[in-house]
Short mmCIF file of N, CA and C in Angstrom, two decimals:
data_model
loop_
_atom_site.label_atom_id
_atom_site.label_comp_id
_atom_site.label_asym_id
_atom_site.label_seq_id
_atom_site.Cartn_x
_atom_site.Cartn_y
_atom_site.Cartn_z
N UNK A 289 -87.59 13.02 -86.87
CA UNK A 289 -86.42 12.77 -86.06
C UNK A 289 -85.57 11.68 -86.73
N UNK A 290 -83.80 11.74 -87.22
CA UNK A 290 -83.13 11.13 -87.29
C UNK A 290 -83.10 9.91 -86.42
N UNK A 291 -82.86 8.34 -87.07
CA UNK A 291 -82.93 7.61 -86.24
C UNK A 291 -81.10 7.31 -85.66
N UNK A 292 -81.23 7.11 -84.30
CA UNK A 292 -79.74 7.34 -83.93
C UNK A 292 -79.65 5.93 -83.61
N UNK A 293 -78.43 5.19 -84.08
CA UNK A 293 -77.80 3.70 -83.76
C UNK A 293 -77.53 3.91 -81.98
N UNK A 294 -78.16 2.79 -81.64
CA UNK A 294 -77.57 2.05 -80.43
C UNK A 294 -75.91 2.09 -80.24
N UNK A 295 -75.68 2.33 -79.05
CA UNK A 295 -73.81 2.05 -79.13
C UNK A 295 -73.39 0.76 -79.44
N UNK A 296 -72.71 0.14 -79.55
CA UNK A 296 -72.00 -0.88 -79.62
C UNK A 296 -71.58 -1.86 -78.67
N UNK A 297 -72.53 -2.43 -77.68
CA UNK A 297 -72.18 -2.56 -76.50
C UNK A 297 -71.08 -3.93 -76.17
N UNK A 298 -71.40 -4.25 -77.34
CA UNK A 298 -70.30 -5.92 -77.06
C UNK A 298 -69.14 -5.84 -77.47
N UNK A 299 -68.99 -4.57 -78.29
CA UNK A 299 -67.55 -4.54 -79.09
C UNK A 299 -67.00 -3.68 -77.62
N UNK A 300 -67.75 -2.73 -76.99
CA UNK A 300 -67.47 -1.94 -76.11
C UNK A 300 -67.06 -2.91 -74.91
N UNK A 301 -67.28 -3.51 -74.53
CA UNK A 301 -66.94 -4.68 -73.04
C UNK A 301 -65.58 -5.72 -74.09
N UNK A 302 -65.91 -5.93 -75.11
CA UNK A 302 -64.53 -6.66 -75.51
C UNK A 302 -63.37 -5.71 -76.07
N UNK A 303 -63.28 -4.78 -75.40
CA UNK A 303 -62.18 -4.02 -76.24
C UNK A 303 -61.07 -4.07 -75.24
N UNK A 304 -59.96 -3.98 -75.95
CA UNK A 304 -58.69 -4.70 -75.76
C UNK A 304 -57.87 -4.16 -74.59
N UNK A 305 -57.06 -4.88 -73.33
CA UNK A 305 -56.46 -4.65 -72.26
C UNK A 305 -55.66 -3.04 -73.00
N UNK A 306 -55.24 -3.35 -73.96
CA UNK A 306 -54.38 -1.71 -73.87
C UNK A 306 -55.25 -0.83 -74.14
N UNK A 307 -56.49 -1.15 -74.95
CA UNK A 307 -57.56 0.06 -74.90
C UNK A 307 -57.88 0.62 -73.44
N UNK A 308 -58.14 -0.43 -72.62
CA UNK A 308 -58.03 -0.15 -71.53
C UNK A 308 -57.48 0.84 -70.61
N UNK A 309 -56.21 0.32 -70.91
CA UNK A 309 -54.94 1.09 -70.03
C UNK A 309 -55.06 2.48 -70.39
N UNK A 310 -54.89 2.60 -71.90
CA UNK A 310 -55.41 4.01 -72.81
C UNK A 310 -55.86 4.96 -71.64
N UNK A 311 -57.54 4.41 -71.71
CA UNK A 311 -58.08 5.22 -71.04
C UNK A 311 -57.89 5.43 -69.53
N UNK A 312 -57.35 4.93 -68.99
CA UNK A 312 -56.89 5.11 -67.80
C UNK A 312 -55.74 5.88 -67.45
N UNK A 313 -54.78 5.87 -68.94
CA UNK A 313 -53.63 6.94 -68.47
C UNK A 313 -54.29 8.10 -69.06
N UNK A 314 -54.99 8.68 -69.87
CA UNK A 314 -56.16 9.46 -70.00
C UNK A 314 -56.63 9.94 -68.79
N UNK A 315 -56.85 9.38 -68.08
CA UNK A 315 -57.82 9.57 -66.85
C UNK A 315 -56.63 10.07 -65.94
N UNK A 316 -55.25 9.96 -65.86
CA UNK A 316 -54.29 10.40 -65.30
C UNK A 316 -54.22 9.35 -64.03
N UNK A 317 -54.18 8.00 -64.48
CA UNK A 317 -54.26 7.09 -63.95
C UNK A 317 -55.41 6.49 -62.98
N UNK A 318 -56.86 6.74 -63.14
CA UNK A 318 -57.62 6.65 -62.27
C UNK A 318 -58.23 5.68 -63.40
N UNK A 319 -58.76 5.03 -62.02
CA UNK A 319 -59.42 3.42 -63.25
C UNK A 319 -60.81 3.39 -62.79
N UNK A 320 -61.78 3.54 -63.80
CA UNK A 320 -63.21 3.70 -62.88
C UNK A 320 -63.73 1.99 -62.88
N UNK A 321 -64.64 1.94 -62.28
CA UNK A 321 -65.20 1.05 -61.81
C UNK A 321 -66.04 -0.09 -63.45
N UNK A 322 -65.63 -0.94 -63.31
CA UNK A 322 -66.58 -1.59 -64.63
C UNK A 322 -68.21 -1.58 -64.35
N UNK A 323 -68.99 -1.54 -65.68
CA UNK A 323 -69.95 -1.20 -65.58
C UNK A 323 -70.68 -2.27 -65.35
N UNK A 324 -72.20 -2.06 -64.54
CA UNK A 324 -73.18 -3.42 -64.64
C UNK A 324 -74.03 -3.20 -65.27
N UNK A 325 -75.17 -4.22 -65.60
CA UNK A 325 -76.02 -4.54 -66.73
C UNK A 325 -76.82 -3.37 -66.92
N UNK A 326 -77.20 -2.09 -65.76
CA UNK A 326 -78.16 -1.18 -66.44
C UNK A 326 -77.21 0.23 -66.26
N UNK A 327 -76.11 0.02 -66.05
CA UNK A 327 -75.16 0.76 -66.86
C UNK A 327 -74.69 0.97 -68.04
N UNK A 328 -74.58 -0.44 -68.52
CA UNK A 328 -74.17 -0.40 -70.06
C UNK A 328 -75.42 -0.45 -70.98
N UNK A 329 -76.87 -0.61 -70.40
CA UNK A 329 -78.31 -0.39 -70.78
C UNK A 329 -78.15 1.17 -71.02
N UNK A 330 -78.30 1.89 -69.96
CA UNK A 330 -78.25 3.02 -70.47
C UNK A 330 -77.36 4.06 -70.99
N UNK A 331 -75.80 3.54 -71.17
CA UNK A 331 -74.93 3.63 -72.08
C UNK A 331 -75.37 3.35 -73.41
N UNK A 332 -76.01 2.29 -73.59
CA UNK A 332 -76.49 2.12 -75.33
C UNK A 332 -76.90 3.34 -75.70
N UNK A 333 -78.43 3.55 -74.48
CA UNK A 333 -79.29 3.91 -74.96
C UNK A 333 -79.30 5.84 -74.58
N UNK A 334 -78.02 6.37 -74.50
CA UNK A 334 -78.13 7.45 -74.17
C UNK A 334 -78.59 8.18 -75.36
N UNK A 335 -77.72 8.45 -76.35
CA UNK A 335 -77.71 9.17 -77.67
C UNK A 335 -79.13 9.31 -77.65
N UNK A 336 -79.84 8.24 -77.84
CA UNK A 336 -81.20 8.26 -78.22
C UNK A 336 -82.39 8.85 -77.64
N UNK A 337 -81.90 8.37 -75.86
CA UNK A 337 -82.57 9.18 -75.51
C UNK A 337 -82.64 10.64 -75.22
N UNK A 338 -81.81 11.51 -75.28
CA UNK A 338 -80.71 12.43 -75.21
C UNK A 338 -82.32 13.34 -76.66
N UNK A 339 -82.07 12.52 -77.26
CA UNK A 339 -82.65 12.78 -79.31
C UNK A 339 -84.34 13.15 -78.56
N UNK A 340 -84.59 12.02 -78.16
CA UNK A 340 -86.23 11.72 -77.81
C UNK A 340 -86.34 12.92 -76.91
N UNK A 341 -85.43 13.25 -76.09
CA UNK A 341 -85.68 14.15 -74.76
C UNK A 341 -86.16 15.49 -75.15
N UNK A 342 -85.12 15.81 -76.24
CA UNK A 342 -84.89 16.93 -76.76
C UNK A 342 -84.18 17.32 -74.86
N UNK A 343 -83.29 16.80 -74.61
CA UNK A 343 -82.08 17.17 -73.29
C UNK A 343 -81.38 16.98 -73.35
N UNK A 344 -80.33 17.47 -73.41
CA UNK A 344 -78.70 16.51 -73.35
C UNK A 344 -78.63 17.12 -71.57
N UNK A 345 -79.53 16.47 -70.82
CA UNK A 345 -79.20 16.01 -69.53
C UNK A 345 -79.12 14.64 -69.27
N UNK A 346 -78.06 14.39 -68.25
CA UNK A 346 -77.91 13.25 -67.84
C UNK A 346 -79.27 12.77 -66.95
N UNK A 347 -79.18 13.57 -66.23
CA UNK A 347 -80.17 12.68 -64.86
C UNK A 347 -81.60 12.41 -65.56
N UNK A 348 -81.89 13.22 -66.36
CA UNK A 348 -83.61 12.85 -67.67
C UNK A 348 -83.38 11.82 -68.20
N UNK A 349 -81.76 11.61 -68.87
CA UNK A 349 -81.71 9.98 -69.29
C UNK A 349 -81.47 9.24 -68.42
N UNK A 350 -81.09 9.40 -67.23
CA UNK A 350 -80.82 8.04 -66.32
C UNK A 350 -81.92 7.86 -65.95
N UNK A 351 -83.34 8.77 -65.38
CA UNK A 351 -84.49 8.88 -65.10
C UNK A 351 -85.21 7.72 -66.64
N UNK A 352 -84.99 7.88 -67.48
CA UNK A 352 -85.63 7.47 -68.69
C UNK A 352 -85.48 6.15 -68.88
N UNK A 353 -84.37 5.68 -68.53
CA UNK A 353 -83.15 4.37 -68.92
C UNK A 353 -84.07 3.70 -68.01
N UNK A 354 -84.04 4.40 -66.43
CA UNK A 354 -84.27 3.49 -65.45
C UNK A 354 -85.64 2.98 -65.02
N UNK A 355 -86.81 3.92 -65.88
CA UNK A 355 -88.82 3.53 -66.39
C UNK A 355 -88.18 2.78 -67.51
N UNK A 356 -87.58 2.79 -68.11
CA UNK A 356 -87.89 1.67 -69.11
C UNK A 356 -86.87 0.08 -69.29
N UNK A 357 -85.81 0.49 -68.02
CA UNK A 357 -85.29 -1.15 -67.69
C UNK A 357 -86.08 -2.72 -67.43
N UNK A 358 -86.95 -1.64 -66.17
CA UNK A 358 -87.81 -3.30 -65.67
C UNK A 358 -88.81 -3.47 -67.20
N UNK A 359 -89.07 -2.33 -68.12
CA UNK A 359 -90.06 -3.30 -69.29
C UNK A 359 -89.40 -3.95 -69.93
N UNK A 360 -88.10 -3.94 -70.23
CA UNK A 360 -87.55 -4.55 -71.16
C UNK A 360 -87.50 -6.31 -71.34
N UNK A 361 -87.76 -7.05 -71.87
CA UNK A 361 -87.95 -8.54 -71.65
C UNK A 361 -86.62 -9.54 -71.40
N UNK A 362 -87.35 -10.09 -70.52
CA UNK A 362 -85.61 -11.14 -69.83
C UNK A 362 -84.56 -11.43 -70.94
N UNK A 363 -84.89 -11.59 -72.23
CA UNK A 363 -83.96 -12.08 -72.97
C UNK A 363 -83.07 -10.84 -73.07
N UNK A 364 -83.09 -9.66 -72.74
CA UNK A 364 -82.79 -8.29 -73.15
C UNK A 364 -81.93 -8.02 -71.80
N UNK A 365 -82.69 -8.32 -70.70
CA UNK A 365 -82.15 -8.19 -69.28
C UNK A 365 -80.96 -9.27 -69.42
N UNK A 366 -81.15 -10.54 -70.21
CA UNK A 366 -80.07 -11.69 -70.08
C UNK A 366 -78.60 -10.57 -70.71
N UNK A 367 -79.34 -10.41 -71.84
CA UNK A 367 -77.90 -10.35 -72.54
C UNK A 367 -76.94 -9.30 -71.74
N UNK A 368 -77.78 -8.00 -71.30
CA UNK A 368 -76.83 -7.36 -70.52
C UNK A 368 -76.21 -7.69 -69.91
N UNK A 369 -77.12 -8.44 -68.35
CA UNK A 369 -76.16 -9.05 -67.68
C UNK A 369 -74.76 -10.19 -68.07
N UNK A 370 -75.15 -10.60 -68.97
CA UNK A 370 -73.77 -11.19 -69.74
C UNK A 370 -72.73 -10.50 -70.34
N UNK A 371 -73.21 -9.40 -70.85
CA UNK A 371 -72.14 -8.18 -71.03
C UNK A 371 -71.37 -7.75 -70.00
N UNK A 372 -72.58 -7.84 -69.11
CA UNK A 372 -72.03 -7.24 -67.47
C UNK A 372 -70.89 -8.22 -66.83
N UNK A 373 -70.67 -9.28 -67.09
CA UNK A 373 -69.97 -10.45 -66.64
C UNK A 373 -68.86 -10.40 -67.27
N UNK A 374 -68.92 -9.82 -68.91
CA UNK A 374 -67.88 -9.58 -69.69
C UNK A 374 -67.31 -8.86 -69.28
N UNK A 375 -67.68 -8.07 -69.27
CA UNK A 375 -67.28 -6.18 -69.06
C UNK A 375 -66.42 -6.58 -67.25
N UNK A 376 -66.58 -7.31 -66.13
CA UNK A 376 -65.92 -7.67 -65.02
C UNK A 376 -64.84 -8.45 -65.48
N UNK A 377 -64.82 -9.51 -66.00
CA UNK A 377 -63.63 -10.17 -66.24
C UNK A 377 -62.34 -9.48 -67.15
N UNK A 378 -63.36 -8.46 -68.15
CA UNK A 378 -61.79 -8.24 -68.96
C UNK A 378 -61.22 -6.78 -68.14
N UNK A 379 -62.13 -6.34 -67.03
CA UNK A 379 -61.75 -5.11 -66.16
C UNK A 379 -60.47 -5.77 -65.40
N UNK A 380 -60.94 -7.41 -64.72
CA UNK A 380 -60.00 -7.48 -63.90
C UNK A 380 -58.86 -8.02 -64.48
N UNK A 381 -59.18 -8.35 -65.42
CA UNK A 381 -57.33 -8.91 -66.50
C UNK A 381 -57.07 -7.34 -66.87
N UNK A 382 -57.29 -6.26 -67.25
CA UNK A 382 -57.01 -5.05 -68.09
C UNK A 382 -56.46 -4.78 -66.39
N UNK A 383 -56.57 -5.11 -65.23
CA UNK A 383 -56.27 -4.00 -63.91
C UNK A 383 -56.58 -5.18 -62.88
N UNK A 384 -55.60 -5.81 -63.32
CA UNK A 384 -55.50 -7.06 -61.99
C UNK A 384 -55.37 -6.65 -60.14
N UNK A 385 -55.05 -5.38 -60.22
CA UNK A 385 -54.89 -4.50 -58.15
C UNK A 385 -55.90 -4.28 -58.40
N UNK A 386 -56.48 -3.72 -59.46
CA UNK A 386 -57.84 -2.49 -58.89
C UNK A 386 -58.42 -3.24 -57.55
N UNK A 387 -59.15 -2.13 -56.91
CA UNK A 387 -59.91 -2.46 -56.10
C UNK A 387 -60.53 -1.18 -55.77
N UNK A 388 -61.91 -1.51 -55.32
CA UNK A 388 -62.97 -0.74 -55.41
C UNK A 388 -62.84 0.66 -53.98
N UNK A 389 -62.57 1.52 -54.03
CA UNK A 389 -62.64 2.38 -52.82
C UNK A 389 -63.42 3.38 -52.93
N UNK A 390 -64.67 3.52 -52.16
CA UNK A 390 -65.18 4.42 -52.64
C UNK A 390 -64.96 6.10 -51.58
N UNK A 391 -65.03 7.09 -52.43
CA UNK A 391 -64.48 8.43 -51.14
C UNK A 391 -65.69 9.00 -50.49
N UNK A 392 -65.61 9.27 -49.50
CA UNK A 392 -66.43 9.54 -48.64
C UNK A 392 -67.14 10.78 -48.94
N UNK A 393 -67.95 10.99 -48.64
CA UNK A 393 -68.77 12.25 -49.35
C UNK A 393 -68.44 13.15 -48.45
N UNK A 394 -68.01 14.10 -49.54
CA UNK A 394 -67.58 15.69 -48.56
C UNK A 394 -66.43 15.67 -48.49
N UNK A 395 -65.09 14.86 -48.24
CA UNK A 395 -64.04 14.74 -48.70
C UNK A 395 -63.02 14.59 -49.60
N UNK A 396 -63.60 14.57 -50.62
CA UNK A 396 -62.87 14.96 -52.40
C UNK A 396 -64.05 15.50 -52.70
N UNK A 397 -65.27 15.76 -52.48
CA UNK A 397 -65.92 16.38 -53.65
C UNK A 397 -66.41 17.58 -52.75
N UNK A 398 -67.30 18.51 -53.49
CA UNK A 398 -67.59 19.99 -52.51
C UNK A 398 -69.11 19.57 -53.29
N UNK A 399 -69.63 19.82 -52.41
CA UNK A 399 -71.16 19.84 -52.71
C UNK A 399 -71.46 21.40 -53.61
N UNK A 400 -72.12 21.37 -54.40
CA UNK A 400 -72.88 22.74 -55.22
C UNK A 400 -74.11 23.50 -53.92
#
């Protein structure tokens, strides 16, 4: 098995208010929510696990991400959450209104 690089997670939380915006007029103006510490954990660590799975399913890697968060050692848990702190502050300078609304289930989405 090819070994697959980790994402980039610090360049990824410091990237720049218009990168930002970018993706949000991309998104056709919808601004998602900034990520927290075992979000951008298993953002690193998708590719890889994705490789290991032999799945390119999501819910096997979020399942995967989320047995192997609590092993990971505090210094590991630190840094995320400091990413995670990053990743809030430059959300709310990149989108100073946002605010969090979440839609009610069954009312924008249709269940499968």
């Amino acid at each position: 098995m090819a070994h697959l690089p980790l994402r980039d997670i610090e360049a990824w939380v410091n990237r720049s208010i218009e990168e930002r915006r970018a993706e949000v007029a991309k998104r056709k103006g919808y601004v998602a929510r900034p990520m927290n510490s075992f979000m951008l954990y298993r953002s690193a660590f998708a590719d890889r696990t994705k490789e290991w799975c032999t799945q390119n399913n999501h819910q096997v890697v979020s399942s995967i991400s989320g047995e192997s968060w609590p092993l990971e050692p505090p210094e590991i848990r630190e840094q995320y959450n400091e990413w995670a702190r990053i990743e809030r502050v430059n959300h709310q300078n990149a989108h100073p209104n946002y605010k969090f609304s979440p839609s009610k289930a069954g009312v924008n989405k249709k269940r499968k």
